PDB file of C-alpha atoms and ligand atoms in Angstrom:
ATOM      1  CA  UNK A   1      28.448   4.146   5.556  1.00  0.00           C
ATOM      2  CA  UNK A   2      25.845   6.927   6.538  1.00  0.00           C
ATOM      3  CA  UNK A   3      23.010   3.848   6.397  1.00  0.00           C
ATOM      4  CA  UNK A   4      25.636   1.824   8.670  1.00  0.00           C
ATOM      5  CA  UNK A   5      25.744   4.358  11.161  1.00  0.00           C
ATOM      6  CA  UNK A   6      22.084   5.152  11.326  1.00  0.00           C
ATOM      7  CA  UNK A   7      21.353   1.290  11.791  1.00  0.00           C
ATOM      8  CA  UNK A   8      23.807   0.406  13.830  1.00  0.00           C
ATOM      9  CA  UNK A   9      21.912   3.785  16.090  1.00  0.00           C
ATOM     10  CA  UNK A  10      18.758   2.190  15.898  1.00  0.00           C
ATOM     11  CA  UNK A  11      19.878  -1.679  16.561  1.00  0.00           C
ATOM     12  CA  UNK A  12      22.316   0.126  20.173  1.00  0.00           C
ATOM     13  CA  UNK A  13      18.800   1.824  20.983  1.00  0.00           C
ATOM     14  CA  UNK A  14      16.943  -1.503  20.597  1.00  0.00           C
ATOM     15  CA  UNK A  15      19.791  -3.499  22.295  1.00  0.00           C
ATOM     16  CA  UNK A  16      19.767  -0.771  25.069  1.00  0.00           C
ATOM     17  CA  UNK A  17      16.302  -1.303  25.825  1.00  0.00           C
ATOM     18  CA  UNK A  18      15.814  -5.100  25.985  1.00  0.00           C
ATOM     19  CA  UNK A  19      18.952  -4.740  27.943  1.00  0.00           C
ATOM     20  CA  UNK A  20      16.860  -2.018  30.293  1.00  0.00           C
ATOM     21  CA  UNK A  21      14.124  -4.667  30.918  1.00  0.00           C
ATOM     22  CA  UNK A  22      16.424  -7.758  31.240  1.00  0.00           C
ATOM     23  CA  UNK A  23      18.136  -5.729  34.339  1.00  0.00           C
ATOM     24  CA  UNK A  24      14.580  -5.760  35.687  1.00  0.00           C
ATOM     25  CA  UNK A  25      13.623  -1.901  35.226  1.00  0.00           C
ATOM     26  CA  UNK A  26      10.390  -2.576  33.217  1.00  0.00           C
ATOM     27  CA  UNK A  27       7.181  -3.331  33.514  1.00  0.00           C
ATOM     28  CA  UNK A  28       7.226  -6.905  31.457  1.00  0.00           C
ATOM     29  CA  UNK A  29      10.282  -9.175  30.969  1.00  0.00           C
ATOM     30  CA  UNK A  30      12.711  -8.450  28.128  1.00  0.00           C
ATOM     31  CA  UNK A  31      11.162 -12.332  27.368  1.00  0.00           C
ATOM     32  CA  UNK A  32       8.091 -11.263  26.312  1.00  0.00           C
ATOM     33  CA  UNK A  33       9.443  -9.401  22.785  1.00  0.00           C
ATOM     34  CA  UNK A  34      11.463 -12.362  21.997  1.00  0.00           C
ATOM     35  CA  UNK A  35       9.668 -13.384  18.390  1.00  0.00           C
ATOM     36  CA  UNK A  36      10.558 -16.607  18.586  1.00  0.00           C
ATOM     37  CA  UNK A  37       8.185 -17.172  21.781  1.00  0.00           C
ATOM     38  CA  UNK A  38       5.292 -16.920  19.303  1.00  0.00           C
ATOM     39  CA  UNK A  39       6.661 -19.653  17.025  1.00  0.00           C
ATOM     40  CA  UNK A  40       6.827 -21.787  20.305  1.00  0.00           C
ATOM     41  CA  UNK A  41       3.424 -20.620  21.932  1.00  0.00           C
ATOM     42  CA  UNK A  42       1.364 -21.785  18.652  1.00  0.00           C
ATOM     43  CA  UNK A  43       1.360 -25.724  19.879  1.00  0.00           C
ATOM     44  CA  UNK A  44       0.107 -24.894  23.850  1.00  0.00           C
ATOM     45  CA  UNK A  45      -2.388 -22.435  21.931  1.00  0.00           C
ATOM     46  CA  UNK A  46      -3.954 -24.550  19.896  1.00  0.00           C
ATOM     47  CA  UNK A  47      -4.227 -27.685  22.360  1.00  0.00           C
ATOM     48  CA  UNK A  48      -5.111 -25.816  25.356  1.00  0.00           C
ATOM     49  CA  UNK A  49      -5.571 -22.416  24.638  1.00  0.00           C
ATOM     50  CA  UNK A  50      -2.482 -21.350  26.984  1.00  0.00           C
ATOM     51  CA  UNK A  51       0.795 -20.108  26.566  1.00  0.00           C
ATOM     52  CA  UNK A  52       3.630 -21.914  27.388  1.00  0.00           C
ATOM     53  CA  UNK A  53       5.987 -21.132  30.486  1.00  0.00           C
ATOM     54  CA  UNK A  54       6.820 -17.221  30.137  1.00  0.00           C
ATOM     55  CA  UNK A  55       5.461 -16.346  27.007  1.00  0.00           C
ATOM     56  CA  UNK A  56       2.561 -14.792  26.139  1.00  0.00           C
ATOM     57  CA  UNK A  57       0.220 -12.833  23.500  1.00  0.00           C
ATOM     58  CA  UNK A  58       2.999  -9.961  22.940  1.00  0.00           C
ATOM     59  CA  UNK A  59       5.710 -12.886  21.975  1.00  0.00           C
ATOM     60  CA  UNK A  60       2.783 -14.103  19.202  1.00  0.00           C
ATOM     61  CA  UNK A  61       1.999 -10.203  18.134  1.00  0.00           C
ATOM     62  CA  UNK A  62       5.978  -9.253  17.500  1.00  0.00           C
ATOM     63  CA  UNK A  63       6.309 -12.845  15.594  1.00  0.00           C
ATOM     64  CA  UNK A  64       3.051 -11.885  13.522  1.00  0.00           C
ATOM     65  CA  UNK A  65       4.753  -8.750  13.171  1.00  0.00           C
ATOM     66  CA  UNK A  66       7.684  -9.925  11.837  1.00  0.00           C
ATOM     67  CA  UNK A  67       6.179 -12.309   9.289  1.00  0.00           C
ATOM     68  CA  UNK A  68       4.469  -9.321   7.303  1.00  0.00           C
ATOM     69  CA  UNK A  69       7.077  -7.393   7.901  1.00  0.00           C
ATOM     70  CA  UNK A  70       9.265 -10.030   5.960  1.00  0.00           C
ATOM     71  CA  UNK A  71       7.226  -9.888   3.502  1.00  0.00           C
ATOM     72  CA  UNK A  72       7.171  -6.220   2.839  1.00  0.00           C
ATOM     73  CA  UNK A  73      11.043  -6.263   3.219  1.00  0.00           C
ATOM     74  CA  UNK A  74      12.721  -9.606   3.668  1.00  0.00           C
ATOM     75  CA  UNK A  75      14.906 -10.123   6.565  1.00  0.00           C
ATOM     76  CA  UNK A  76      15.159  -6.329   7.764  1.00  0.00           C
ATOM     77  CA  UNK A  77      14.274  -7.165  11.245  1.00  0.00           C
ATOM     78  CA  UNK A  78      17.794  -8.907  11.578  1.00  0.00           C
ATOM     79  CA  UNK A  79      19.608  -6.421   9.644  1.00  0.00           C
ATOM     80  CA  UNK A  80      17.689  -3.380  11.968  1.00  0.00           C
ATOM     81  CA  UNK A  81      16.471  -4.057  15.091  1.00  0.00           C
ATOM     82  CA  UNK A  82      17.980  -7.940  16.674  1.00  0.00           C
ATOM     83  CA  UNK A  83      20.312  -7.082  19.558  1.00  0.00           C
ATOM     84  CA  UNK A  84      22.207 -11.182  18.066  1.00  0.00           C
ATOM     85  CA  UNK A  85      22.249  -9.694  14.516  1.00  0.00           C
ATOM     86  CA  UNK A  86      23.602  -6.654  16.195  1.00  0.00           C
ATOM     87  CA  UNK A  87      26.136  -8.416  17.936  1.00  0.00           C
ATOM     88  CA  UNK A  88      26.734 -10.745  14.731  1.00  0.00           C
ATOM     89  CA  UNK A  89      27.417  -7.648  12.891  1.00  0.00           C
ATOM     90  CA  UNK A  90      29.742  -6.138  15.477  1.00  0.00           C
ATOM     91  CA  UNK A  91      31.616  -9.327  16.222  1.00  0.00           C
ATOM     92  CA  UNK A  92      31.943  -9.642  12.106  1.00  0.00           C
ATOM     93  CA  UNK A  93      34.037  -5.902  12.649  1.00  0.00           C
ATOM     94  CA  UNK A  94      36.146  -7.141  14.723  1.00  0.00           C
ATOM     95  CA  UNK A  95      36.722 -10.143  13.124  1.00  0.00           C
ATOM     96  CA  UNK A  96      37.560  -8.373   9.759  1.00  0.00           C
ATOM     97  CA  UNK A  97      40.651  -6.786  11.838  1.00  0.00           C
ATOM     98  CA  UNK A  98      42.255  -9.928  12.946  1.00  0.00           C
ATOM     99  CA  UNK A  99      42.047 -11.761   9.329  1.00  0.00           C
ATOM    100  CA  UNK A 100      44.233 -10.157   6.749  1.00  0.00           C
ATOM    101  CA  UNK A 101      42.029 -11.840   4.143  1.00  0.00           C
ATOM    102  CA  UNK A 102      39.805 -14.621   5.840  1.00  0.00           C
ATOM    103  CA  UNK A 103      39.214 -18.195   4.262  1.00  0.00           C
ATOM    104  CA  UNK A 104      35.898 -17.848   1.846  1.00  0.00           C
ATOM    105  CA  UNK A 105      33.339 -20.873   3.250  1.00  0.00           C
ATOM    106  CA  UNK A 106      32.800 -23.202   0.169  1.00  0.00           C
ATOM    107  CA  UNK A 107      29.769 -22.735  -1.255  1.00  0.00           C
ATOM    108  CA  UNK A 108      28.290 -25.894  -0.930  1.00  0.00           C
ATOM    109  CA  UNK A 109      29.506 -26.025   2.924  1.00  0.00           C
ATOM    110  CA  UNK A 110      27.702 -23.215   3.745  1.00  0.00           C
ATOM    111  CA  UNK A 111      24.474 -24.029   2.163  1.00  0.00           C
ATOM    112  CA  UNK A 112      24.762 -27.415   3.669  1.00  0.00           C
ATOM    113  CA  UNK A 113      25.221 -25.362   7.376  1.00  0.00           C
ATOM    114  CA  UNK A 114      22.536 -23.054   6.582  1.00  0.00           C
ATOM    115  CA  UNK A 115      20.272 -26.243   6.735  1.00  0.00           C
ATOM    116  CA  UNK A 116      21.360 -26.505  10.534  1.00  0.00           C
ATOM    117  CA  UNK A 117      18.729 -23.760  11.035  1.00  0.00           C
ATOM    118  CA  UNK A 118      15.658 -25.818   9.945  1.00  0.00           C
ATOM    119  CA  UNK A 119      16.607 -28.566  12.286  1.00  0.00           C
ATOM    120  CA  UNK A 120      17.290 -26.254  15.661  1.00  0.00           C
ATOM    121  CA  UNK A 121      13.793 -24.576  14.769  1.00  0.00           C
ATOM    122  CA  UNK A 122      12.630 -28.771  14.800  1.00  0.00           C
ATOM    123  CA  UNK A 123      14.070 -29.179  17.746  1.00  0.00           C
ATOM    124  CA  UNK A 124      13.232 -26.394  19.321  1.00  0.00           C
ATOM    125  CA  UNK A 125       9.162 -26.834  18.378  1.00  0.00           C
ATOM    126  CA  UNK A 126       8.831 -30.322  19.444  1.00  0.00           C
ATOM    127  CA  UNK A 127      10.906 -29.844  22.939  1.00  0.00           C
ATOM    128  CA  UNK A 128       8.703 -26.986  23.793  1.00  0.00           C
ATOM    129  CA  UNK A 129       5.552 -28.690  22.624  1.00  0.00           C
ATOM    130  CA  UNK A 130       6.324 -31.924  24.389  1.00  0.00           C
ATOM    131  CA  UNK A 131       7.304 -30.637  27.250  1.00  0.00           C
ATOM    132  CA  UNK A 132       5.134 -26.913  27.876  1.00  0.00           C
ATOM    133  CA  UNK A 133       8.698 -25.421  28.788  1.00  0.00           C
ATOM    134  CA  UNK A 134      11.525 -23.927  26.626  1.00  0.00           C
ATOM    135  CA  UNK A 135      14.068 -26.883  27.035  1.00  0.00           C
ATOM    136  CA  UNK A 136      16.737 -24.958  24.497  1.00  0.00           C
ATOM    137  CA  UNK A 137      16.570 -21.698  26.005  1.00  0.00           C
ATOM    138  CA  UNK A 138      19.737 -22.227  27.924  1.00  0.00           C
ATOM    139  CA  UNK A 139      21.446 -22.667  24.721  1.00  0.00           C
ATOM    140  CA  UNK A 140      19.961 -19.583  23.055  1.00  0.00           C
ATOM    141  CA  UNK A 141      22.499 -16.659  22.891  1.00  0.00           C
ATOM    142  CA  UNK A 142      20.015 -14.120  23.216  1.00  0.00           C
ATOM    143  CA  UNK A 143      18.388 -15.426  26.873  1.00  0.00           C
ATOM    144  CA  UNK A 144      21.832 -16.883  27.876  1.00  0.00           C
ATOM    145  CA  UNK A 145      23.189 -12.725  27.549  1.00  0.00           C
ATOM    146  CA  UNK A 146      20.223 -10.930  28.696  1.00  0.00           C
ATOM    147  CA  UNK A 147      19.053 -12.805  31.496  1.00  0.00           C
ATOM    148  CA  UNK A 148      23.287 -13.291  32.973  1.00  0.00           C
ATOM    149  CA  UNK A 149      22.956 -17.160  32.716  1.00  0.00           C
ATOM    150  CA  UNK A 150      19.256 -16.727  34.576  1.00  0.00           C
ATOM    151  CA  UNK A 151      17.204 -19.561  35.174  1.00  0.00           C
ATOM    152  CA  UNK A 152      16.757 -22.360  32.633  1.00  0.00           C
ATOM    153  CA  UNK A 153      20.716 -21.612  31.678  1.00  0.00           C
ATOM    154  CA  UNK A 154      22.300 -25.296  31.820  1.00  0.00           C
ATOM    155  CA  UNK A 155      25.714 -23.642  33.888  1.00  0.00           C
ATOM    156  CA  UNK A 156      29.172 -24.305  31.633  1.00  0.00           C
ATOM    157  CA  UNK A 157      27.250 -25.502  28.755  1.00  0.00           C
ATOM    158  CA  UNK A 158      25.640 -22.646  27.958  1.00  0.00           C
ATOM    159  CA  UNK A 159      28.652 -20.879  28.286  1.00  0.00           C
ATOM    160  CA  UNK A 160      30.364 -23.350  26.142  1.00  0.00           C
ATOM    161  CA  UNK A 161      27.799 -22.880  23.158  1.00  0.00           C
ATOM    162  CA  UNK A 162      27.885 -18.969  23.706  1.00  0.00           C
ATOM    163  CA  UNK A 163      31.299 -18.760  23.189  1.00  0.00           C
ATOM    164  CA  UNK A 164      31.407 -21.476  20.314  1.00  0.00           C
ATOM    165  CA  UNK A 165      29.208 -18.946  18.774  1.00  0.00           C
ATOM    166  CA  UNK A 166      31.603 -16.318  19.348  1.00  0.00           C
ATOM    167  CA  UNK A 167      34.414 -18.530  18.005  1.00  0.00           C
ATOM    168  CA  UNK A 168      32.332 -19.363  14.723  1.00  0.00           C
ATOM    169  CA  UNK A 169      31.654 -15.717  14.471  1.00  0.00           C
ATOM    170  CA  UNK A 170      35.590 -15.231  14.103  1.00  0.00           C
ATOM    171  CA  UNK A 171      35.583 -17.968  11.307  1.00  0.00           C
ATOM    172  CA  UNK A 172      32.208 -17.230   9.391  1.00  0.00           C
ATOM    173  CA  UNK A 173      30.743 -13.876   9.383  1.00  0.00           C
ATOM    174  CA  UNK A 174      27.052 -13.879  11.599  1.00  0.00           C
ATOM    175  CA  UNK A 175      27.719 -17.321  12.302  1.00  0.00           C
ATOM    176  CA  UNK A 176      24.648 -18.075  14.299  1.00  0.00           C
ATOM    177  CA  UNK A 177      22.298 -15.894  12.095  1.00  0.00           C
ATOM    178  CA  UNK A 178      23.020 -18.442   9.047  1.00  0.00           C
ATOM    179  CA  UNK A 179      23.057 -21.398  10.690  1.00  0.00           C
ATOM    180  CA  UNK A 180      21.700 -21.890  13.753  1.00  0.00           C
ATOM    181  CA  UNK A 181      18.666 -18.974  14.239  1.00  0.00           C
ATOM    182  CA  UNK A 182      15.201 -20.796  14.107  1.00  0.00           C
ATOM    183  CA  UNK A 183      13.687 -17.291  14.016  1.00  0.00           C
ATOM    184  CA  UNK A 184      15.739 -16.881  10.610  1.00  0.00           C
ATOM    185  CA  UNK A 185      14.330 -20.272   9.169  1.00  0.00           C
ATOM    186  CA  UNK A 186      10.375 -18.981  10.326  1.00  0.00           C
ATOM    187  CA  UNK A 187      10.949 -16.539   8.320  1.00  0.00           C
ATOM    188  CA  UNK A 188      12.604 -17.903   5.022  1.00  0.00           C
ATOM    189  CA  UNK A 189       9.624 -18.177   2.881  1.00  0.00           C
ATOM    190  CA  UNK A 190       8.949 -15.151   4.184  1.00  0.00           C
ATOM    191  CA  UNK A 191      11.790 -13.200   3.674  1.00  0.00           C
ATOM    192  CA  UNK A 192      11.784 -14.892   0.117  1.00  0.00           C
ATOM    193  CA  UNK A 193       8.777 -13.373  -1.212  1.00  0.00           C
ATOM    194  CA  UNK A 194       9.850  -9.994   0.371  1.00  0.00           C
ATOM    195  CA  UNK A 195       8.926  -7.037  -1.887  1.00  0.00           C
ATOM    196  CA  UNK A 196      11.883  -4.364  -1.070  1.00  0.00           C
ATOM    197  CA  UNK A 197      15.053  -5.697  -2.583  1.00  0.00           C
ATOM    198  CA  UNK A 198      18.549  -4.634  -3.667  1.00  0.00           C
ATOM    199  CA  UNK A 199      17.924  -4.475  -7.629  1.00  0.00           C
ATOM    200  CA  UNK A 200      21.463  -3.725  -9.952  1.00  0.00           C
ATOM    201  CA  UNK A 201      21.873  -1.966 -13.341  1.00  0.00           C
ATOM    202  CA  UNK A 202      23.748  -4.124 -15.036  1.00  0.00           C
ATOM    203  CA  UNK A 203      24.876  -1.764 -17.509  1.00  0.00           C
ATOM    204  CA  UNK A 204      26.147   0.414 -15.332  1.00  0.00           C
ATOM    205  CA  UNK A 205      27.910  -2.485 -13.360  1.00  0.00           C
ATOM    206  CA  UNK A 206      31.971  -3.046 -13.899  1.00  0.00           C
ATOM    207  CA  UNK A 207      31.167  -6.071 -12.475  1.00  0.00           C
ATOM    208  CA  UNK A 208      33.822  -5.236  -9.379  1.00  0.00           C
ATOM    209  CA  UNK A 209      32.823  -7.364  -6.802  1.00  0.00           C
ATOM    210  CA  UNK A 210      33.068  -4.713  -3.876  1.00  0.00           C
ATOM    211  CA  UNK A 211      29.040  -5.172  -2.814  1.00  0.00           C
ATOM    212  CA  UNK A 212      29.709  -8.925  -2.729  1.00  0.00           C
ATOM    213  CA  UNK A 213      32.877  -8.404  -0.190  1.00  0.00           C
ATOM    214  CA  UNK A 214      31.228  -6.475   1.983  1.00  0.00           C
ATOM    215  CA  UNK A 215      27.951  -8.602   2.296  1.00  0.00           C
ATOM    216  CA  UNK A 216      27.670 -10.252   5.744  1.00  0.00           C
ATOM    217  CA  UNK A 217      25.490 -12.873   4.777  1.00  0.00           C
ATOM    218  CA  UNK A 218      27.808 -14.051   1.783  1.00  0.00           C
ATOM    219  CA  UNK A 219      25.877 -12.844  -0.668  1.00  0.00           C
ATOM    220  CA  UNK A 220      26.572 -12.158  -4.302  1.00  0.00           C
ATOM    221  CA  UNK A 221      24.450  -8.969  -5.641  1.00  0.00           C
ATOM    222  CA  UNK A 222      26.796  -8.519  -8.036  1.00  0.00           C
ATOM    223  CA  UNK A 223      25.710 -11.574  -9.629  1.00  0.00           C
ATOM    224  CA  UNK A 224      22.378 -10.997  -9.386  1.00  0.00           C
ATOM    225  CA  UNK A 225      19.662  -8.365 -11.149  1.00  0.00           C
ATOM    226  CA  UNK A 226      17.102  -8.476  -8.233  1.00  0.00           C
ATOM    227  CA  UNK A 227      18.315  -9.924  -4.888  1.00  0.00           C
ATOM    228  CA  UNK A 228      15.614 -12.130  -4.500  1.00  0.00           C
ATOM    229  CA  UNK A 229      17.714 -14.415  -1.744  1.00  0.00           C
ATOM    230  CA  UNK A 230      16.190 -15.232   1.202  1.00  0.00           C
ATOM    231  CA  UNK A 231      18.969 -14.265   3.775  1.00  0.00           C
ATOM    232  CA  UNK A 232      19.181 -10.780   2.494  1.00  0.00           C
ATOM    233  CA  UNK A 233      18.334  -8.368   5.538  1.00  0.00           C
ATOM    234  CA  UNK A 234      18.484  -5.019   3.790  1.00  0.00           C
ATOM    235  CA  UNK A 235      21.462  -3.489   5.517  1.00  0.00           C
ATOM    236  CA  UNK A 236      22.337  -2.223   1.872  1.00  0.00           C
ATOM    237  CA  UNK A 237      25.850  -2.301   2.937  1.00  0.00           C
ATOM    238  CA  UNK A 238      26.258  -3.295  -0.740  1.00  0.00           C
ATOM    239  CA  UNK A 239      24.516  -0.355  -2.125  1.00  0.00           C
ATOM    240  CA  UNK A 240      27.084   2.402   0.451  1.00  0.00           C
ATOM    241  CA  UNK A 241      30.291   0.205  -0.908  1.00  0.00           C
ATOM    242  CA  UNK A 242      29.310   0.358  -4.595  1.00  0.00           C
ATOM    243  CA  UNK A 243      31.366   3.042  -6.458  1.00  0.00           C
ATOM    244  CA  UNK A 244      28.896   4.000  -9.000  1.00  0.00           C
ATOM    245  CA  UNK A 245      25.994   6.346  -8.544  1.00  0.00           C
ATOM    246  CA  UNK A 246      22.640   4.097  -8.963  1.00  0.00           C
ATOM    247  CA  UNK A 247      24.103   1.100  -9.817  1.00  0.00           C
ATOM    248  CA  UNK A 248      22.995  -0.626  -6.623  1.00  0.00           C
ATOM    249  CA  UNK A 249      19.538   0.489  -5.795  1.00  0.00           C
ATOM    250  CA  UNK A 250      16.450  -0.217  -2.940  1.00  0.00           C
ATOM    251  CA  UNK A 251      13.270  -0.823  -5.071  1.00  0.00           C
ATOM    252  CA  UNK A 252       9.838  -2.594  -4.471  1.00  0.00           C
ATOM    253  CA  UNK A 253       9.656  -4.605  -7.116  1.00  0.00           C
ATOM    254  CA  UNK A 254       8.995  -8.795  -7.841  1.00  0.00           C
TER     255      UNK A 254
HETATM  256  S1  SF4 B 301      22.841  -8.387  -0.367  1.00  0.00           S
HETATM  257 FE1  SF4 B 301      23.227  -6.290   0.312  1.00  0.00          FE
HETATM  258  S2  SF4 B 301      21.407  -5.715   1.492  1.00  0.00           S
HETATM  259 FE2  SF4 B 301      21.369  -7.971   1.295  1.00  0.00          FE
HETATM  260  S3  SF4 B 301      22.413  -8.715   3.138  1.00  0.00           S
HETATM  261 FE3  SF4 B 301      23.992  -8.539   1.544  1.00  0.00          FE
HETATM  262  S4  SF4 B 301      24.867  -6.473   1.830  1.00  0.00           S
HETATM  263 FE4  SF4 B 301      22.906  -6.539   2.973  1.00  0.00          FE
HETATM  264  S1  SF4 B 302      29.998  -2.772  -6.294  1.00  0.00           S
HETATM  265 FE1  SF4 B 302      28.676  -1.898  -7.906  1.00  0.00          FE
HETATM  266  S2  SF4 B 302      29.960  -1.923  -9.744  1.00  0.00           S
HETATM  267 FE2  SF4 B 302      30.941  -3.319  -8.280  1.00  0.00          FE
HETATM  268  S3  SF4 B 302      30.086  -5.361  -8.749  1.00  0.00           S
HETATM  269 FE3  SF4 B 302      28.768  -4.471  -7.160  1.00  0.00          FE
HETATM  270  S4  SF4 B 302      27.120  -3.467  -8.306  1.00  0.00           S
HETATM  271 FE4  SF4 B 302      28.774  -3.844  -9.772  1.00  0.00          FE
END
């Protein structure tokens, strides 16, 4: 709970401030730490040596960032500092309130969604290569929010797919983390050679099944000796709901 509340501090701080730039009180837009921008900047970079509509060298530094940093520790950036992972989480709260005990996604459903991911990041590459503009930013929850259906917003539709998101959120906890984020897919090899993992001693284990309820991401770290997966994002909500001392612990290990 206490590593809840000190994340969920650091991820209102983070929210706060792109928030603070997208309402125009900084120097640089609240577009230019988007990760993601990097990802789509690489094509114009390497064919003419520009960026492509608004992005620009701090977009490619945050998503360079990000890529060592998943290595080093997996998917922590969406677990600590994404204002959508944020708002996953929070919406995932909520949502825990209004289901008495909410419908488990089969297995093989939801790894056939998570493959959604792979072809939005696809999509999203070859639009914004073909084109030099970011054609699916108006269906991006994160510019549709902070720029207030700005600019390159496509009116109802973006609405539409912002509150489909919202309505999958109810239905499947951080919805559009697992299956739609292209930022997730860039980094899933990533994140799956990350060194700072959940690790379990299974002797000490009663084999309970409380860390694998409260996982967001569906994961099952009871089931597993070093949580090796690649959508783990270190929240360690799984290590604060485990009832025995150093059963669950954060190690950097292989
Ligand atoms: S396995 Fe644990 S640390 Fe990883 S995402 Fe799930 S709850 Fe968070
Ligand atoms: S919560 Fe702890 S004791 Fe229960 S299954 Fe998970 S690791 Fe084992």
């Amino acid at each position: 709970m206490k590593t809840r509340y000190f994340r969920y501090g650091l991820m209102t701080v983070i929210t706060g401030l792109v928030l603070y730039l997208a309402l125009g009180y900084g120097s640089r837009s609240f577009e230019a730490f988007c990760p993601f921008g990097g990802m789509e900047s690489l094509w114009g970079l390497f064919t003419t040596s520009e960026f492509s509509c608004a992005l620009g060298p701090l977009n490619l530094s945050m998503l360079v960032g990000l890529l060592i940093l998943a290595i080093i520790a997996k998917k922590a950036f969406c677990g600590w500092a994404c204002p959508i992972g944020f708002m996953g989480e929070l919406l995932n709260f909520v949502s825990r309130k209004v289901w008495k005990k909410r419908p488990p996604v089969a297995p093989k459903v939801n790894g056939g969604m998570k493959l959604l991911r792979y072809v939005v990041l696809v999509l999203a590459l070859i639009f914004t290569y073909k084109s030099g503009e970011l054609i699916l930013r108006g269906y991006d929850p994160f510019y549709v929010i902070f720029s207030g259906m700005g600019h390159g917003t496509v009116g109802l539709t973006s609405l539409i797919v912002l509150g489909a998101i919202i309505v999958g959120s109810f239905v499947v906890p951080m919805f559009f983390c697992r299956y739609l984020c292209p930022l997730s897919a860039t980094f899933d090899p990533f994140s799956k050679l990350g060194l700072i993992k959940v690790v379990r001693n299974e002797d000490g284990c009663t084999n309970c099944g409380k860390c694998a309820r409260v996982c967001p991401q569906g994961l099952e770290p009871d089931k597993a000796v070093k949580l090796s997966h690649r959508d783990c994002t270190n929240c360690f909500e799984c290590v604060d709901s485990c009832p025995h001392k150093d059963v669950l612990t954060i190690q950097a290990t292989y």
